[in-house]
PDB file of C-alpha atoms in Angstrom:
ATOM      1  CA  UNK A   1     -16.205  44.123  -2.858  1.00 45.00           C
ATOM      2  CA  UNK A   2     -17.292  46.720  -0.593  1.00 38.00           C
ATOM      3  CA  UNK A   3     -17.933  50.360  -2.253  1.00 41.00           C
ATOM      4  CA  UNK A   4     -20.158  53.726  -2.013  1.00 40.00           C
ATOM      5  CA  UNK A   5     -23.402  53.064  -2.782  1.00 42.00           C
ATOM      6  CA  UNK A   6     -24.356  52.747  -6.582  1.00 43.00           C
ATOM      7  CA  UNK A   7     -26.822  52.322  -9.090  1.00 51.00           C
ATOM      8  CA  UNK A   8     -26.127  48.736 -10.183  1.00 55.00           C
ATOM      9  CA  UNK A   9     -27.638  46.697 -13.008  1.00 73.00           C
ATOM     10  CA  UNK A  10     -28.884  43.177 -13.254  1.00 87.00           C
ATOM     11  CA  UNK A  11     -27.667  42.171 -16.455  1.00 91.00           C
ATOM     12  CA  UNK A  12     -27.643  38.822 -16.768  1.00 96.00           C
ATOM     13  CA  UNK A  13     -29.432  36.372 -14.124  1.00 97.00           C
ATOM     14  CA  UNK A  14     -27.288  32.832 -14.469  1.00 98.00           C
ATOM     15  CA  UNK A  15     -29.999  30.723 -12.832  1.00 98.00           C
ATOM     16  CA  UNK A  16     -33.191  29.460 -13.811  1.00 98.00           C
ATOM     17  CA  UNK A  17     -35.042  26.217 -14.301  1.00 98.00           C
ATOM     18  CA  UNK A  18     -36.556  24.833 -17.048  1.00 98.00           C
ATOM     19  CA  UNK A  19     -39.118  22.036 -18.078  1.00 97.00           C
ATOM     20  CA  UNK A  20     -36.102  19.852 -18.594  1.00 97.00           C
ATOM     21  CA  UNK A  21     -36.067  19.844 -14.529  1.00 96.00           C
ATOM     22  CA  UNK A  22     -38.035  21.202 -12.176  1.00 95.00           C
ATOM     23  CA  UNK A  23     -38.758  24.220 -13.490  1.00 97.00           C
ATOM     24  CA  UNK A  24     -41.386  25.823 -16.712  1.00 98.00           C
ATOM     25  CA  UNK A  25     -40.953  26.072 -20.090  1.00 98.00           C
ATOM     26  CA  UNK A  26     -38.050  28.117 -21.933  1.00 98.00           C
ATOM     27  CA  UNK A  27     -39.494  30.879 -23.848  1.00 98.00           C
ATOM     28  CA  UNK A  28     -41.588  31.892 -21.229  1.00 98.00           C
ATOM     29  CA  UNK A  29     -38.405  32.298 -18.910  1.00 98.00           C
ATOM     30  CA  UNK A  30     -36.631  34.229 -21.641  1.00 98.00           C
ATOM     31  CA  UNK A  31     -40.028  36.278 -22.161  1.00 98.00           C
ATOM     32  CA  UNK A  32     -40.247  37.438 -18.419  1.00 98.00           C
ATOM     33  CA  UNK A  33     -36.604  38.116 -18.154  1.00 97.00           C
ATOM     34  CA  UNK A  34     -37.201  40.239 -21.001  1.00 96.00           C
ATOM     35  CA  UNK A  35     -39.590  42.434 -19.194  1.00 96.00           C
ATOM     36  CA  UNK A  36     -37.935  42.167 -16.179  1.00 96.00           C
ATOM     37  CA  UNK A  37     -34.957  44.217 -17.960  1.00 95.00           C
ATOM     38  CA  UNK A  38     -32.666  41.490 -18.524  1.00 96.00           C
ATOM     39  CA  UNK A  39     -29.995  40.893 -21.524  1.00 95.00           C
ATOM     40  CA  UNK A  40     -29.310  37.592 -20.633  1.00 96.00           C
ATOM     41  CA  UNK A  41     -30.667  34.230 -19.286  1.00 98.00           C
ATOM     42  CA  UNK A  42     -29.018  31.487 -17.636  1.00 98.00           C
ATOM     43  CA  UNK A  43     -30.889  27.954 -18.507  1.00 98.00           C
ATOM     44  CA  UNK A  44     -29.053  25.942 -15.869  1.00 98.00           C
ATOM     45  CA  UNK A  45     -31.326  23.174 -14.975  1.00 98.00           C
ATOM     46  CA  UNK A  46     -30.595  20.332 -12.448  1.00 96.00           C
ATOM     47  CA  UNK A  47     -27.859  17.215 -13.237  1.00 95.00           C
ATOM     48  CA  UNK A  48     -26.431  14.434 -11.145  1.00 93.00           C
ATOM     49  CA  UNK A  49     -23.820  12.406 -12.727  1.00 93.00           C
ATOM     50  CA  UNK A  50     -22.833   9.850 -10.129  1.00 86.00           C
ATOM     51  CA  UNK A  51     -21.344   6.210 -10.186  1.00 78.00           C
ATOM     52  CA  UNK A  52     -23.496   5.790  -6.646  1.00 79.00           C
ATOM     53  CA  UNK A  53     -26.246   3.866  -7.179  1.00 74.00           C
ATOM     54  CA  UNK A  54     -28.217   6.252  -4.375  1.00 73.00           C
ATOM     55  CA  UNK A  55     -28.090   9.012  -6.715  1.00 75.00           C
ATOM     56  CA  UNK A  56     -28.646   7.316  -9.899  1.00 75.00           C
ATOM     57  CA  UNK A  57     -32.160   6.597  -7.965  1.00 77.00           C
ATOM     58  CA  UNK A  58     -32.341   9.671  -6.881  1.00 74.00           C
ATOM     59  CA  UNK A  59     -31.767  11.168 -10.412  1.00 73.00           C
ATOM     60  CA  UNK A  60     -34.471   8.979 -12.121  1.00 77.00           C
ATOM     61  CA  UNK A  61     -36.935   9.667  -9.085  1.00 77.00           C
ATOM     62  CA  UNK A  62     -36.606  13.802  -9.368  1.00 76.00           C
ATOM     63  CA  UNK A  63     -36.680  13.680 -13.066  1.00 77.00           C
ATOM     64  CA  UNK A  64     -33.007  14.943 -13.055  1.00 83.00           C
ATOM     65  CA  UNK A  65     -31.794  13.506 -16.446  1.00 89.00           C
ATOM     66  CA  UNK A  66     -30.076  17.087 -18.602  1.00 94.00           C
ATOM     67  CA  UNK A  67     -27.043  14.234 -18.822  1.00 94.00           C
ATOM     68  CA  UNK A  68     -28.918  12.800 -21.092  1.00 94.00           C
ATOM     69  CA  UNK A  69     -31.584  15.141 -22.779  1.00 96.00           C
ATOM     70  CA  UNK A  70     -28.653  18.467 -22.883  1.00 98.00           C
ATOM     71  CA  UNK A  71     -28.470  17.772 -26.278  1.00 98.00           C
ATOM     72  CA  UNK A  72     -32.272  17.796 -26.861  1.00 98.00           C
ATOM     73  CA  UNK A  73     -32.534  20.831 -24.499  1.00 98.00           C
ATOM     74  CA  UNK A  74     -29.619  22.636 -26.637  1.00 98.00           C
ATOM     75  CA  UNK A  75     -31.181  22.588 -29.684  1.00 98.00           C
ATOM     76  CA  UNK A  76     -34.204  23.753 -28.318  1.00 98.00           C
ATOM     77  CA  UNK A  77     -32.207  26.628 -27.031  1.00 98.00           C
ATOM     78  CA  UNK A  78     -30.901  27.140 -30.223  1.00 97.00           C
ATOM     79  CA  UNK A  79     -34.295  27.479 -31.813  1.00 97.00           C
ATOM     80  CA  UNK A  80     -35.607  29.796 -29.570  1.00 98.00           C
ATOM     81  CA  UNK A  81     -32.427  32.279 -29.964  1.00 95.00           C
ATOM     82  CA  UNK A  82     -34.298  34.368 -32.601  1.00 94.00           C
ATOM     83  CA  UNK A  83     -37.648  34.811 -31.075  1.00 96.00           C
ATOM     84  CA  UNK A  84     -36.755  36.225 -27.404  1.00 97.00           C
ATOM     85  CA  UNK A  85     -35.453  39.262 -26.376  1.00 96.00           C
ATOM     86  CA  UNK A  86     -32.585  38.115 -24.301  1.00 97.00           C
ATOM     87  CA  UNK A  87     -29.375  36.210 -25.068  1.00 97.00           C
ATOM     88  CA  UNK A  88     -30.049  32.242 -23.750  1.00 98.00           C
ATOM     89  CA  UNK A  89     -27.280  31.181 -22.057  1.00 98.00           C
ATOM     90  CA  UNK A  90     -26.989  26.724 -22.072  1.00 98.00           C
ATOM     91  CA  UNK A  91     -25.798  26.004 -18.816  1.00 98.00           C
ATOM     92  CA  UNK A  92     -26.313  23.424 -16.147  1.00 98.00           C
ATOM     93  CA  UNK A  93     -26.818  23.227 -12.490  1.00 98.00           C
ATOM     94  CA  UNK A  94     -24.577  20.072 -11.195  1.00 97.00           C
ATOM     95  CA  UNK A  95     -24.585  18.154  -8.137  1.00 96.00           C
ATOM     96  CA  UNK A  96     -21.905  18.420  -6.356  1.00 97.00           C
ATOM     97  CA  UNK A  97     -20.028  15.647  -4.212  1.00 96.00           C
ATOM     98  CA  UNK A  98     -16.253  15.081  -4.125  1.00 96.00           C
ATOM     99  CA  UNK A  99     -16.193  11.480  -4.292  1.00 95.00           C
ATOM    100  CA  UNK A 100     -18.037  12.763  -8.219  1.00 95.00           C
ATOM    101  CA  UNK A 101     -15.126  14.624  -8.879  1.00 97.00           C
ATOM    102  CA  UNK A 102     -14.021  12.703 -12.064  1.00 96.00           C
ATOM    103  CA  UNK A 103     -17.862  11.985 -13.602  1.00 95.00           C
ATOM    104  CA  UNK A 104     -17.992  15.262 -13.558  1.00 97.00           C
ATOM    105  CA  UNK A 105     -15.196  16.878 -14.991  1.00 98.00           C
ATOM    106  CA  UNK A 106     -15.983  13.946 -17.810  1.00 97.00           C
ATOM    107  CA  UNK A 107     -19.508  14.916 -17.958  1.00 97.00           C
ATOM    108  CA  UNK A 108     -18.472  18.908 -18.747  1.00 98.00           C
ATOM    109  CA  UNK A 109     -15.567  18.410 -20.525  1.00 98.00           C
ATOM    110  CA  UNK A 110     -17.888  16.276 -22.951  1.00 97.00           C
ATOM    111  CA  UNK A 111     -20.726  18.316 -22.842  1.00 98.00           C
ATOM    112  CA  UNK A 112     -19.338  22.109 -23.567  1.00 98.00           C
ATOM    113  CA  UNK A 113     -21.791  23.963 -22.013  1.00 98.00           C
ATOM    114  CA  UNK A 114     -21.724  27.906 -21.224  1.00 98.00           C
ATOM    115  CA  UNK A 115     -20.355  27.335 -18.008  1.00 98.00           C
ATOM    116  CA  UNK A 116     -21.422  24.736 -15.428  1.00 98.00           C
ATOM    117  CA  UNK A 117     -23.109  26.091 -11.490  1.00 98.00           C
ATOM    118  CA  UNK A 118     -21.961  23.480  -8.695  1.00 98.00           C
ATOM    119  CA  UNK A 119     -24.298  22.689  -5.680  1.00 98.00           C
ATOM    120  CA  UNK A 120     -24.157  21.224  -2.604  1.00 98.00           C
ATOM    121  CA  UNK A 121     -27.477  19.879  -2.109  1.00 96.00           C
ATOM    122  CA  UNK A 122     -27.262  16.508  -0.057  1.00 95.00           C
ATOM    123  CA  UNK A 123     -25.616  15.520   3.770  1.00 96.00           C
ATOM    124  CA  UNK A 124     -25.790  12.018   4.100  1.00 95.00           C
ATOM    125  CA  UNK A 125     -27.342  11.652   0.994  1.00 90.00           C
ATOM    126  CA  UNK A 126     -30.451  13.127   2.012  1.00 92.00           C
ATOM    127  CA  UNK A 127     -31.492  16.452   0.439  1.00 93.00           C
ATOM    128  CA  UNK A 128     -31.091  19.440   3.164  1.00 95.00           C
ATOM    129  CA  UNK A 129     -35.009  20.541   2.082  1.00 94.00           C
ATOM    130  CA  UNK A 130     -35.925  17.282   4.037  1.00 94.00           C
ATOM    131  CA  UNK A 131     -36.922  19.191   7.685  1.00 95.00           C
ATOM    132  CA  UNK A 132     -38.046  15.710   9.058  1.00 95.00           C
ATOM    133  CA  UNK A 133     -34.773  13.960   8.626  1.00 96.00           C
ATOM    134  CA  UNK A 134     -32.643  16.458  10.155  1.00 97.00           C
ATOM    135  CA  UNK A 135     -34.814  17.639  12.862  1.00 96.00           C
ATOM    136  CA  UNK A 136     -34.933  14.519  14.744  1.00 94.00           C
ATOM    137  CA  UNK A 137     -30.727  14.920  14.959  1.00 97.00           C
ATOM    138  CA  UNK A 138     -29.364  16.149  18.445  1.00 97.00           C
ATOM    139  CA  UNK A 139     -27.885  19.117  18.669  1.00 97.00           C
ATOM    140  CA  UNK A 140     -24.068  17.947  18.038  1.00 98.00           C
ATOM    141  CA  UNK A 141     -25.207  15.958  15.150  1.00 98.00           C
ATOM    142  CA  UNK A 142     -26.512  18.621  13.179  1.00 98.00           C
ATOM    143  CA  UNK A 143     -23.534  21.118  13.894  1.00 98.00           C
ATOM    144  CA  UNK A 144     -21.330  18.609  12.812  1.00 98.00           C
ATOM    145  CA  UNK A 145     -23.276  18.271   9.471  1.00 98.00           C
ATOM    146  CA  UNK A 146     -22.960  21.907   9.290  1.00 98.00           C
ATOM    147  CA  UNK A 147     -19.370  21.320   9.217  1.00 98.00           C
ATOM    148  CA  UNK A 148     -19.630  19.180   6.773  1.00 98.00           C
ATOM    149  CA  UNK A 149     -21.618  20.977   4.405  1.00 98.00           C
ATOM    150  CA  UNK A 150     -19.110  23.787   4.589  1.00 98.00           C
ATOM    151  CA  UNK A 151     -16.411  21.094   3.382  1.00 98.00           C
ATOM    152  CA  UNK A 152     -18.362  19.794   0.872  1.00 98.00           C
ATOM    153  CA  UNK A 153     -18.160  24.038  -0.065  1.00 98.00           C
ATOM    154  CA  UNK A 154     -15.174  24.385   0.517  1.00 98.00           C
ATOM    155  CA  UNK A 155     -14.035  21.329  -1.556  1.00 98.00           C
ATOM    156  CA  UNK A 156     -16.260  22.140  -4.558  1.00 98.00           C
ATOM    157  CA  UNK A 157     -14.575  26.055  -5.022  1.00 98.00           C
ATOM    158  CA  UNK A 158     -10.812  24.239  -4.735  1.00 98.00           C
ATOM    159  CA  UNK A 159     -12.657  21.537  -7.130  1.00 98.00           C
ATOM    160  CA  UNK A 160     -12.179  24.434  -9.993  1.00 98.00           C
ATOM    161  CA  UNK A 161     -15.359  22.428 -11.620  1.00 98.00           C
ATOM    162  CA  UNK A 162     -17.639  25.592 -11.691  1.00 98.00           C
ATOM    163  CA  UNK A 163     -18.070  28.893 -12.927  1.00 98.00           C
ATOM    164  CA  UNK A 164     -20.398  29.405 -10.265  1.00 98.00           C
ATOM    165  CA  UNK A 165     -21.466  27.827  -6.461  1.00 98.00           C
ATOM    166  CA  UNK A 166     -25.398  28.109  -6.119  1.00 98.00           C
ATOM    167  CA  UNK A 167     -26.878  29.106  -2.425  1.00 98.00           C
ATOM    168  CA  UNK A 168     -23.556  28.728  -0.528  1.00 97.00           C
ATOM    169  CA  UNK A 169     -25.467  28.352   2.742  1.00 97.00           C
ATOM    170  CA  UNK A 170     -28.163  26.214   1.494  1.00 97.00           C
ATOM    171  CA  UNK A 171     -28.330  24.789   4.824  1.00 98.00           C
ATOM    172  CA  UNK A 172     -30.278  28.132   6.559  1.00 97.00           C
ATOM    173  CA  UNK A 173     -33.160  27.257   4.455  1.00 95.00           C
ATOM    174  CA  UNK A 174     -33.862  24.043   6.533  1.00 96.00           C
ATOM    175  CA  UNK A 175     -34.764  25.558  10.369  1.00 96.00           C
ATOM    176  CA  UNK A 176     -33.266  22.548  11.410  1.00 97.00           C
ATOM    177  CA  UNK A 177     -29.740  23.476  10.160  1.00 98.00           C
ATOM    178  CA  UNK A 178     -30.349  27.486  10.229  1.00 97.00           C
ATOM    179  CA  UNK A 179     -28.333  29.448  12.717  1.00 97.00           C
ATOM    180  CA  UNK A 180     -25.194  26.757  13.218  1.00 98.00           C
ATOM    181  CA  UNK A 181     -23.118  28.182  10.949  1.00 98.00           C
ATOM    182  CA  UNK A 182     -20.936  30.062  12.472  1.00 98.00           C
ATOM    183  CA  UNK A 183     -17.598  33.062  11.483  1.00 98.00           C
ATOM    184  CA  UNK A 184     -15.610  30.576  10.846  1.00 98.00           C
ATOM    185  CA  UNK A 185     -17.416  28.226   8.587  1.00 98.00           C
ATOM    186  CA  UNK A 186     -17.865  31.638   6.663  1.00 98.00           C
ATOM    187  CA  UNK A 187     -14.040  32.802   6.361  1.00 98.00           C
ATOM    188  CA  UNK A 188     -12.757  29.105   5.462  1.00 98.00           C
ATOM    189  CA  UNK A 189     -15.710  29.451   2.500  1.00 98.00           C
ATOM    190  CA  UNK A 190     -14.681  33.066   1.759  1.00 98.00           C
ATOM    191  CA  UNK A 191     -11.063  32.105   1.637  1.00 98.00           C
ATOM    192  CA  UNK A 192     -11.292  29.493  -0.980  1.00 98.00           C
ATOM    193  CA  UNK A 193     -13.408  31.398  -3.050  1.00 98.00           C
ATOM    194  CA  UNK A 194     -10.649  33.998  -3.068  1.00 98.00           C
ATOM    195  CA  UNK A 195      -8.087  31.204  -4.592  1.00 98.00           C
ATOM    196  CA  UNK A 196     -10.684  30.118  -6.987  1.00 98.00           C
ATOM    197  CA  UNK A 197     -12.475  30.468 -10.287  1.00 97.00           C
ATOM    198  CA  UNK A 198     -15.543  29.623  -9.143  1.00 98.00           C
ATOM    199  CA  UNK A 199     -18.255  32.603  -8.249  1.00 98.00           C
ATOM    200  CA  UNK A 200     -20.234  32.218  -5.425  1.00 98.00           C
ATOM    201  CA  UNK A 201     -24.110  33.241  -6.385  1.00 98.00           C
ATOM    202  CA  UNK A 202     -26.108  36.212  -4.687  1.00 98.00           C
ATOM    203  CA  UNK A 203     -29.039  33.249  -4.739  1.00 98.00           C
ATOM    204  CA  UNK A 204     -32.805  35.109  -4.383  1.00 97.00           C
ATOM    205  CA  UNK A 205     -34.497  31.377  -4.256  1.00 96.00           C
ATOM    206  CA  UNK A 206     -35.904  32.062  -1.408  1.00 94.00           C
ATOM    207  CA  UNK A 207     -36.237  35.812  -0.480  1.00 95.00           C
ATOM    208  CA  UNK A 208     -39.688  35.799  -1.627  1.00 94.00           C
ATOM    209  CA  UNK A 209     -41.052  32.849  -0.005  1.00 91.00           C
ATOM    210  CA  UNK A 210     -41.733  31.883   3.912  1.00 86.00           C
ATOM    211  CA  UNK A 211     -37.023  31.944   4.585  1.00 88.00           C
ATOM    212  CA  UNK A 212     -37.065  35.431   3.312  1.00 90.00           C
ATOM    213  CA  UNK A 213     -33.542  35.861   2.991  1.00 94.00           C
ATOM    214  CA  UNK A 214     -31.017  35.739   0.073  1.00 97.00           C
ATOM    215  CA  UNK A 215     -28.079  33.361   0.508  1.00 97.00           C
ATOM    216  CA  UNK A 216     -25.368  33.909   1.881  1.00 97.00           C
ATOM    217  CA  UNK A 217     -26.410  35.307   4.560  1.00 96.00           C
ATOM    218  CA  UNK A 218     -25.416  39.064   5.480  1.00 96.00           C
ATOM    219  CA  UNK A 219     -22.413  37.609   7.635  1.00 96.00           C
ATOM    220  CA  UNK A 220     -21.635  35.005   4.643  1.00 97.00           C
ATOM    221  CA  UNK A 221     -21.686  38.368   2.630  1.00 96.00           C
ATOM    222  CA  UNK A 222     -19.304  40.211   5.197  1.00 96.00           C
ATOM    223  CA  UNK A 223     -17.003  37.447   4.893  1.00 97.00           C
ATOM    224  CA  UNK A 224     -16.930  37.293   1.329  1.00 97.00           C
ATOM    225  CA  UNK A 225     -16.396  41.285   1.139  1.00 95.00           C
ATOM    226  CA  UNK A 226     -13.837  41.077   3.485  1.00 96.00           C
ATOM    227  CA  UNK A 227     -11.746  38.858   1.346  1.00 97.00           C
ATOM    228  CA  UNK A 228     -12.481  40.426  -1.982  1.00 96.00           C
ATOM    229  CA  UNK A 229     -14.797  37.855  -2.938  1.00 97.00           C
ATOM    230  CA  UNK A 230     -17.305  39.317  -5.857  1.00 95.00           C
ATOM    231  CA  UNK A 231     -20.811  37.389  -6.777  1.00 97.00           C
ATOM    232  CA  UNK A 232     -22.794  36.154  -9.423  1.00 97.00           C
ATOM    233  CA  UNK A 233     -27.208  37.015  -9.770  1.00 97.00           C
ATOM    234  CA  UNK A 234     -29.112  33.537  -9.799  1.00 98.00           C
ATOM    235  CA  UNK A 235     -32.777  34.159  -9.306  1.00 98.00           C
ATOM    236  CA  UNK A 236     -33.561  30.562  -9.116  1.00 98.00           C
ATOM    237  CA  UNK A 237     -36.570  30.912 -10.438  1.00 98.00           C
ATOM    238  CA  UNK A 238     -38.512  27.943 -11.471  1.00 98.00           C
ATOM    239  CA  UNK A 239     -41.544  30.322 -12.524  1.00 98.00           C
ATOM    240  CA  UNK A 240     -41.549  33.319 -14.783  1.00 98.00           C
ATOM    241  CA  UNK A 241     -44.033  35.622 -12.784  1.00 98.00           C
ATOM    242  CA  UNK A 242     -41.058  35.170  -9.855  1.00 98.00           C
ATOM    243  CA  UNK A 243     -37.920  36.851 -12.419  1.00 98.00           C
ATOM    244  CA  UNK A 244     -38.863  40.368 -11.925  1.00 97.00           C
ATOM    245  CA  UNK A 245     -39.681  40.460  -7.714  1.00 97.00           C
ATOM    246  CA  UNK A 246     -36.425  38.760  -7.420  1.00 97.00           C
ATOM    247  CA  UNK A 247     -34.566  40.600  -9.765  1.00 97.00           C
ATOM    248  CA  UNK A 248     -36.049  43.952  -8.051  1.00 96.00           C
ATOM    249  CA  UNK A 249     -34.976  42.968  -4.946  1.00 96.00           C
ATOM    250  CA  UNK A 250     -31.448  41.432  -5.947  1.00 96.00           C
ATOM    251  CA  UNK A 251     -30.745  45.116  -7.066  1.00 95.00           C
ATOM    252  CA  UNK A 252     -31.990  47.095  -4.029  1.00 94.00           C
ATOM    253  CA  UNK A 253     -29.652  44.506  -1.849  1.00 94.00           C
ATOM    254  CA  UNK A 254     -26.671  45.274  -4.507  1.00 94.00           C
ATOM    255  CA  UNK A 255     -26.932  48.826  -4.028  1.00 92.00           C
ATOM    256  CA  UNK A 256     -27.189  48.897  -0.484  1.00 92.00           C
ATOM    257  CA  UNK A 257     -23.922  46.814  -0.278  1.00 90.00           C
ATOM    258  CA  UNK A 258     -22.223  48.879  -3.093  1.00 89.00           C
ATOM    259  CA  UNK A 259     -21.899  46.321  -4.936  1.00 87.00           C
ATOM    260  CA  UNK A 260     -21.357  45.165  -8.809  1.00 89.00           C
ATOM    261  CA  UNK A 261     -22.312  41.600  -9.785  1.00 93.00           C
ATOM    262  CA  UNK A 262     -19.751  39.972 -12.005  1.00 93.00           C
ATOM    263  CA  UNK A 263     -20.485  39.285 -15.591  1.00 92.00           C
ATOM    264  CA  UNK A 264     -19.624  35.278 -16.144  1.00 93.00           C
ATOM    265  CA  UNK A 265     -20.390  35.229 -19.926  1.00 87.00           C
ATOM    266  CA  UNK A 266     -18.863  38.108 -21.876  1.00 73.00           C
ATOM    267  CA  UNK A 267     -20.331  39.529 -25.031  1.00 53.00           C
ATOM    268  CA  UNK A 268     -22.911  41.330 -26.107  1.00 44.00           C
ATOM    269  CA  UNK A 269     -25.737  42.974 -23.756  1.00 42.00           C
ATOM    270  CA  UNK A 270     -28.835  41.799 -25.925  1.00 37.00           C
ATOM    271  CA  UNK A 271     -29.702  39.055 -27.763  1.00 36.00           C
TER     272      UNK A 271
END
């Protein structure tokens, strides 16, 4: 993974959000993708699919429902295929818990989309975004949820679910949680991704906004070098006018690492 330093590309970016989460409305993702110089777009909007009856609330509550509107969504896609300038790529952005294991395979074996992104978004079934929660942990109480998060990581790359693992340390965006994860929490990650399918993402959610960093973090990165471990580009962009600044900056951090993002969806380079 490590190399001289090179020119690289941004080809395709295999994370965005659409209307059909929490994000805005197709064409005018593909549109600024377009000028931002990409070939291809990644719809991969939020999913739970859960027997729990927490996150069965939780999915009606966020508006998290592509398990049941994909279809709807697809044809959309379909539909738009011939008036942007980028190939649209029908993917998904699942949940990820292990006791889900089975829904999900289900889910994606019925469903067929392009490929399927698996995130860890929840530690005791509260969203790491939620500062207040966490914060009022002790000290050994949130470094052991650190630990778990990176099981919950570790278990979803041996899970061979996913093409790709979204914001591998999502927990440094919550101050509460930032900083705990530690060399080894990073090599245990790194060395399951090396036995696994699964991609981890070169996430730019946040690089723009008050956290300021990509995930993983440079030592996450070092890890993942160290072990041969290539990534995937997800802007995570929920906006259009965000594409290009993250995309711009996703390429200056590629270069400086020598790096070349992999390509999860073959084929053609335009649309």
């Amino acid at each position: 993974m490590r190399g001289a330093a090179l020119d690289p590309v941004v080809y395709h970016d295999y994370h965005v959000h659409s209307t059909y989460s929490d994000g805005y409305f197709i064409e005018f993702m593909a549109d600024a993708a377009a000028e931002a110089g990409l070939s291809g777009i990644g719809i991969a909007d939020h999913c739970v699919v859960s027997e729990e009856s927490a996150e069965d609330r939780y999915r009606r509550e966020m508006g998290f429902n592509l398990d049941l509107t994909y279809e709807r969504r697809r044809d959309a896609i379909e539909r738009l295929r011939d008036r942007v300038d980028v190939r649209l790529f029908d993917a998904v952005e699942l949940d990820y818990e292990p006791r889900d294991e089975a829904a999900i395979a289900s889910f994606l074996d019925e469903a067929g989309f392009d490929y399927a992104i698996g995130s860890v978004h929840d530690l005791e079934d509260v969203n790491v975004h939620v500062r207040d929660y966490f914060a009022d942990k002790s000290e050994p109480e949130r470094r052991a949820l650190v630990d778990e998060y990176f099981e919950k990581l570790v278990a979803l790359a041996e899970s061979e679910l996913f093409a790709i693992a979204a914001h591998p340390d999502l927990v440094e965006r919550n101050p509460a949680l930032r900083g705990l994860a530690t060399r080894e929490h990073y090599e245990r990650a790194a060395a399951a991704f090396a036995e696994s399918r699964t991609v981890p993402e070169l996430n730019a959610g946040r690089v723009l906004d008050e956290y300021g960093e990509f995930h993983p973090t440079p030592g996450f990165l070092d890890a993942l070098a160290d072990h041969d471990v290539a990534v995937a580009v997800g802007t995570d962009s929920h906006r259009p006018d965000v594409i290009a600044p993250r995309v711009e900056r996703i390429e200056a951090e590629l270069s400086e690492r020598g790096l070349e993002p992999v390509r999860v969806v073959d084929g053609a380079e335009t649309a």
